């Protein structure tokens, strides 16, 4: 079974530029998550999708971050414009069904995208 | 709001020995899930073990076991017969059993080194 795929693995941009990250979850997984992991900290949830609908985006800085999950499969996360404090690893995860909290909610993570904002 | 605390930023263990990583959490909920994730330098978070709060029996997965103390809100991870491949960051995480939000709340992590 293929895991969660993310691209690019690394990205370096200047502040005020735009950047987009892509995630392809495990086939058949209805729930998709984007986490931000700042150096020295644990990941923090940015947004959770159930199929192509948003379940939780309470911690997403909506003035600069946006995310979509067209057709309930792949997802993109965009930052526009980027700030220095956005430097972090952006992790995508998926689970079979994140609504229940049971074993179907086990989250599988991708390798992440390391973003450096100069 | 729930919080997860890992008080050991770094730990070291000799190969083949046993090490215990600590985790405490704060919540007013009675039903929830707890996890330990491993993050090697490749950055991919790998699930090590999970525990349902309603289960009194401690979870075990091969060389990995937990000591879950619900009243004390403590959830430690024991790694037996440590191997070089166990070297990584270890994160403790909490998930509420309420509602449809699958938000994992992570601690800051413990960096484990394994000495040959």
CSV table of C-alpha atoms in Angstrom, one decimal:
chain,number,residue,atom,x,y,z
A,1,UNK,CA,0.0,0.0,0.0
A,2,UNK,CA,1.4,3.4,-1.0
A,3,UNK,CA,1.8,5.9,1.8
A,4,UNK,CA,1.0,9.6,1.9
A,5,UNK,CA,2.8,11.5,-0.8
A,6,UNK,CA,3.9,15.1,-0.5
A,7,UNK,CA,5.8,17.5,-2.8
A,8,UNK,CA,8.0,19.3,-2.9
A,9,UNK,CA,10.3,18.0,-0.1
A,10,UNK,CA,12.1,21.3,0.3
A,11,UNK,CA,11.2,24.9,-0.7
A,12,UNK,CA,13.1,28.1,-0.1
A,13,UNK,CA,11.3,31.4,-0.9
A,14,UNK,CA,11.7,35.1,-0.1
A,15,UNK,CA,9.2,36.7,2.3
A,16,UNK,CA,6.1,38.1,0.6
A,17,UNK,CA,6.3,35.4,-2.1
A,18,UNK,CA,3.7,32.7,-2.6
A,19,UNK,CA,4.1,28.9,-2.2
A,20,UNK,CA,2.0,25.8,-2.6
A,21,UNK,CA,2.3,22.3,-1.2
A,22,UNK,CA,0.7,19.2,-2.6
A,23,UNK,CA,-0.5,16.1,-0.8
A,24,UNK,CA,-1.9,12.8,-2.1
A,25,UNK,CA,-3.4,10.7,0.7
A,26,UNK,CA,-3.6,7.0,1.0
A,27,UNK,CA,-6.1,5.6,-1.4
A,28,UNK,CA,-9.6,5.4,0.1
A,29,UNK,CA,-8.8,7.6,3.1
A,30,UNK,CA,-11.6,10.1,3.6
A,31,UNK,CA,-9.9,12.3,6.1
A,32,UNK,CA,-7.0,14.5,5.3
A,33,UNK,CA,-5.0,16.8,7.7
A,34,UNK,CA,-2.4,19.5,7.3
A,35,UNK,CA,-0.1,20.1,10.2
A,36,UNK,CA,2.6,22.8,10.7
A,37,UNK,CA,5.7,21.8,12.7
A,38,UNK,CA,7.9,24.6,13.7
A,39,UNK,CA,11.5,23.6,14.7
A,40,UNK,CA,11.7,22.3,18.2
A,41,UNK,CA,7.9,21.8,18.6
A,42,UNK,CA,5.3,19.2,17.9
A,43,UNK,CA,3.0,19.4,14.9
A,44,UNK,CA,0.0,21.7,15.1
A,45,UNK,CA,-3.2,21.1,13.1
A,46,UNK,CA,-3.9,23.7,10.5
A,47,UNK,CA,-6.9,22.2,8.7
A,48,UNK,CA,-8.9,18.9,8.6
A,49,UNK,CA,-10.9,17.8,5.6
A,50,UNK,CA,-13.6,15.1,5.5
A,51,UNK,CA,-13.8,14.1,1.8
A,52,UNK,CA,-13.9,17.6,0.2
A,53,UNK,CA,-15.5,19.4,3.1
A,54,UNK,CA,-13.7,21.3,5.9
A,55,UNK,CA,-14.1,19.9,9.4
A,56,UNK,CA,-11.8,22.1,11.3
A,57,UNK,CA,-9.8,25.1,10.2
A,58,UNK,CA,-9.8,27.1,13.4
A,59,UNK,CA,-6.0,27.3,13.6
A,60,UNK,CA,-5.5,28.2,9.9
A,61,UNK,CA,-4.3,31.8,9.5
A,62,UNK,CA,-6.9,32.6,6.9
A,63,UNK,CA,-5.5,36.0,5.9
A,64,UNK,CA,-2.6,34.2,4.2
A,65,UNK,CA,-3.2,30.5,4.2
A,66,UNK,CA,-5.7,28.6,2.1
A,67,UNK,CA,-6.3,24.9,1.4
A,68,UNK,CA,-8.5,22.9,-0.8
A,69,UNK,CA,-9.3,19.3,-1.5
A,70,UNK,CA,-10.9,19.0,-4.8
A,71,UNK,CA,-12.8,15.8,-5.5
A,72,UNK,CA,-12.0,14.6,-2.0
A,73,UNK,CA,-8.6,13.2,-2.9
A,74,UNK,CA,-5.5,15.4,-3.4
A,75,UNK,CA,-5.1,18.5,-1.5
A,76,UNK,CA,-3.1,21.7,-1.8
A,77,UNK,CA,-2.0,24.2,0.9
A,78,UNK,CA,-1.1,27.7,-0.2
A,79,UNK,CA,0.6,30.5,1.6
A,80,UNK,CA,0.3,34.0,0.1
A,81,UNK,CA,2.2,36.1,1.1
A,82,UNK,CA,4.7,34.2,3.2
A,83,UNK,CA,6.2,35.6,6.4
A,84,UNK,CA,9.5,34.7,8.1
A,85,UNK,CA,7.5,32.9,10.8
A,86,UNK,CA,6.0,30.5,8.3
A,87,UNK,CA,9.3,28.7,8.1
A,88,UNK,CA,8.4,25.2,9.2
A,89,UNK,CA,7.8,21.6,8.1
A,90,UNK,CA,4.3,21.1,6.7
A,91,UNK,CA,3.0,17.6,7.3
A,92,UNK,CA,0.1,16.0,5.5
A,93,UNK,CA,-1.7,13.1,7.1
A,94,UNK,CA,-4.7,10.9,6.2
A,95,UNK,CA,-6.9,8.5,8.0
A,96,UNK,CA,-9.6,6.1,6.8
A,97,UNK,CA,-12.3,8.0,8.7
A,98,UNK,CA,-11.4,10.7,11.2
A,99,UNK,CA,-14.9,11.2,12.5
A,100,UNK,CA,-15.0,8.4,15.0
A,101,UNK,CA,-11.7,8.3,16.9
A,102,UNK,CA,-11.5,4.6,16.6
A,103,UNK,CA,-8.9,2.6,14.8
A,104,UNK,CA,-10.2,4.0,11.5
A,105,UNK,CA,-8.9,7.3,12.7
A,106,UNK,CA,-5.2,6.2,12.9
A,107,UNK,CA,-3.4,9.0,11.1
A,108,UNK,CA,-0.6,8.2,8.6
A,109,UNK,CA,1.8,10.9,7.8
A,110,UNK,CA,3.7,11.9,4.7
A,111,UNK,CA,7.4,12.9,4.7
A,112,UNK,CA,6.6,16.6,4.9
A,113,UNK,CA,7.7,19.7,3.1
A,114,UNK,CA,10.4,21.8,4.7
A,115,UNK,CA,9.7,25.5,4.0
A,116,UNK,CA,12.4,28.2,4.5
A,117,UNK,CA,11.3,31.8,4.2
A,118,UNK,CA,14.2,34.3,3.8
B,1,UNK,CA,-8.1,23.2,26.2
B,2,UNK,CA,-6.1,20.0,26.3
B,3,UNK,CA,-2.3,20.1,26.7
B,4,UNK,CA,0.5,17.6,26.4
B,5,UNK,CA,3.8,17.9,28.2
B,6,UNK,CA,7.0,16.0,27.6
B,7,UNK,CA,9.5,17.1,30.2
B,8,UNK,CA,12.5,15.4,28.8
B,9,UNK,CA,13.9,17.3,25.8
B,10,UNK,CA,16.6,14.6,25.3
B,11,UNK,CA,17.3,11.1,26.5
B,12,UNK,CA,20.1,8.7,25.9
B,13,UNK,CA,20.2,4.9,26.2
B,14,UNK,CA,22.8,2.2,25.6
B,15,UNK,CA,22.0,-0.3,22.9
B,16,UNK,CA,20.1,-3.4,24.2
B,17,UNK,CA,19.0,-1.5,27.4
B,18,UNK,CA,15.6,-0.2,28.4
B,19,UNK,CA,14.5,3.5,28.4
B,20,UNK,CA,11.3,5.2,29.5
B,21,UNK,CA,10.0,8.4,28.0
B,22,UNK,CA,7.6,10.5,30.0
B,23,UNK,CA,4.4,12.3,29.0
B,24,UNK,CA,1.7,14.0,31.0
B,25,UNK,CA,-1.4,15.6,29.7
B,26,UNK,CA,-4.2,17.8,30.9
B,27,UNK,CA,-7.8,17.3,30.0
B,28,UNK,CA,-11.3,17.5,31.5
B,29,UNK,CA,-12.6,14.8,29.2
B,30,UNK,CA,-13.1,11.2,30.4
B,31,UNK,CA,-12.8,9.5,27.0
B,32,UNK,CA,-9.9,10.1,24.7
B,33,UNK,CA,-7.0,8.4,22.9
B,34,UNK,CA,-3.2,8.7,23.5
B,35,UNK,CA,-0.4,8.0,21.0
B,36,UNK,CA,3.3,7.8,20.8
B,37,UNK,CA,4.8,8.8,17.4
B,38,UNK,CA,8.3,8.4,16.2
B,39,UNK,CA,9.9,10.9,13.9
B,40,UNK,CA,13.3,9.9,12.5
B,41,UNK,CA,15.5,12.5,10.6
B,42,UNK,CA,13.5,11.6,7.4
B,43,UNK,CA,10.7,13.6,9.2
B,44,UNK,CA,8.0,11.0,8.5
B,45,UNK,CA,5.9,10.5,11.7
B,46,UNK,CA,5.4,6.9,12.4
B,47,UNK,CA,2.8,5.6,14.8
B,48,UNK,CA,4.5,3.5,17.6
B,49,UNK,CA,1.6,2.7,19.9
B,50,UNK,CA,-1.9,3.9,20.9
B,51,UNK,CA,-4.0,3.6,24.0
B,52,UNK,CA,-7.7,4.0,24.5
B,53,UNK,CA,-8.5,5.8,27.8
B,54,UNK,CA,-11.4,3.5,28.6
B,55,UNK,CA,-9.1,0.5,28.5
B,56,UNK,CA,-7.3,-0.2,31.8
B,57,UNK,CA,-4.8,-2.6,30.2
B,58,UNK,CA,-1.6,-1.0,29.0
B,59,UNK,CA,-0.9,-1.3,25.3
B,60,UNK,CA,2.1,-3.2,24.0
B,61,UNK,CA,3.6,-3.5,20.6
B,62,UNK,CA,6.7,-5.8,20.5
B,63,UNK,CA,9.5,-4.0,22.3
B,64,UNK,CA,7.3,-0.9,23.0
B,65,UNK,CA,4.9,-0.7,25.9
B,66,UNK,CA,3.1,2.1,27.8
B,67,UNK,CA,2.4,2.8,31.4
B,68,UNK,CA,-1.0,4.5,31.3
B,69,UNK,CA,-2.0,6.1,34.6
B,70,UNK,CA,-5.4,7.8,34.0
B,71,UNK,CA,-5.8,9.3,37.4
B,72,UNK,CA,-2.4,10.9,37.3
B,73,UNK,CA,-2.8,11.8,33.6
B,74,UNK,CA,0.5,10.1,32.8
B,75,UNK,CA,1.4,8.1,29.7
B,76,UNK,CA,5.0,6.9,29.5
B,77,UNK,CA,6.6,4.9,26.8
B,78,UNK,CA,9.0,2.1,27.6
B,79,UNK,CA,11.4,0.8,24.9
B,80,UNK,CA,13.0,-2.5,25.7
B,81,UNK,CA,16.1,-3.9,24.1
B,82,UNK,CA,16.9,-0.6,22.5
B,83,UNK,CA,18.2,-0.7,18.9
B,84,UNK,CA,20.2,1.8,16.9
B,85,UNK,CA,17.1,2.3,14.7
B,86,UNK,CA,15.1,3.6,17.7
B,87,UNK,CA,17.1,6.8,17.6
B,88,UNK,CA,14.6,9.5,16.7
B,89,UNK,CA,12.3,12.2,18.1
B,90,UNK,CA,9.4,10.8,20.0
B,91,UNK,CA,6.1,12.7,20.3
B,92,UNK,CA,3.3,12.0,22.7
B,93,UNK,CA,-0.1,13.0,21.3
B,94,UNK,CA,-3.7,13.3,22.6
B,95,UNK,CA,-7.0,13.0,20.6
B,96,UNK,CA,-10.4,13.7,22.1
B,97,UNK,CA,-13.0,11.0,21.6
B,98,UNK,CA,-15.7,13.6,21.3
B,99,UNK,CA,-17.0,15.0,18.0
B,100,UNK,CA,-15.6,14.5,14.5
B,101,UNK,CA,-12.5,16.6,14.9
B,102,UNK,CA,-9.5,14.3,14.7
B,103,UNK,CA,-7.1,17.0,15.9
B,104,UNK,CA,-4.0,15.4,17.4
B,105,UNK,CA,-2.4,17.6,20.1
B,106,UNK,CA,1.3,16.9,20.4
B,107,UNK,CA,3.9,17.5,23.0
B,108,UNK,CA,7.2,19.1,22.1
B,109,UNK,CA,9.0,15.8,21.8
B,110,UNK,CA,11.9,13.9,23.3
B,111,UNK,CA,15.0,13.3,21.3
B,112,UNK,CA,16.3,9.8,21.9
B,113,UNK,CA,19.9,8.8,21.2
B,114,UNK,CA,21.0,5.2,21.2
B,115,UNK,CA,24.6,4.5,22.0
B,116,UNK,CA,26.3,1.4,20.4
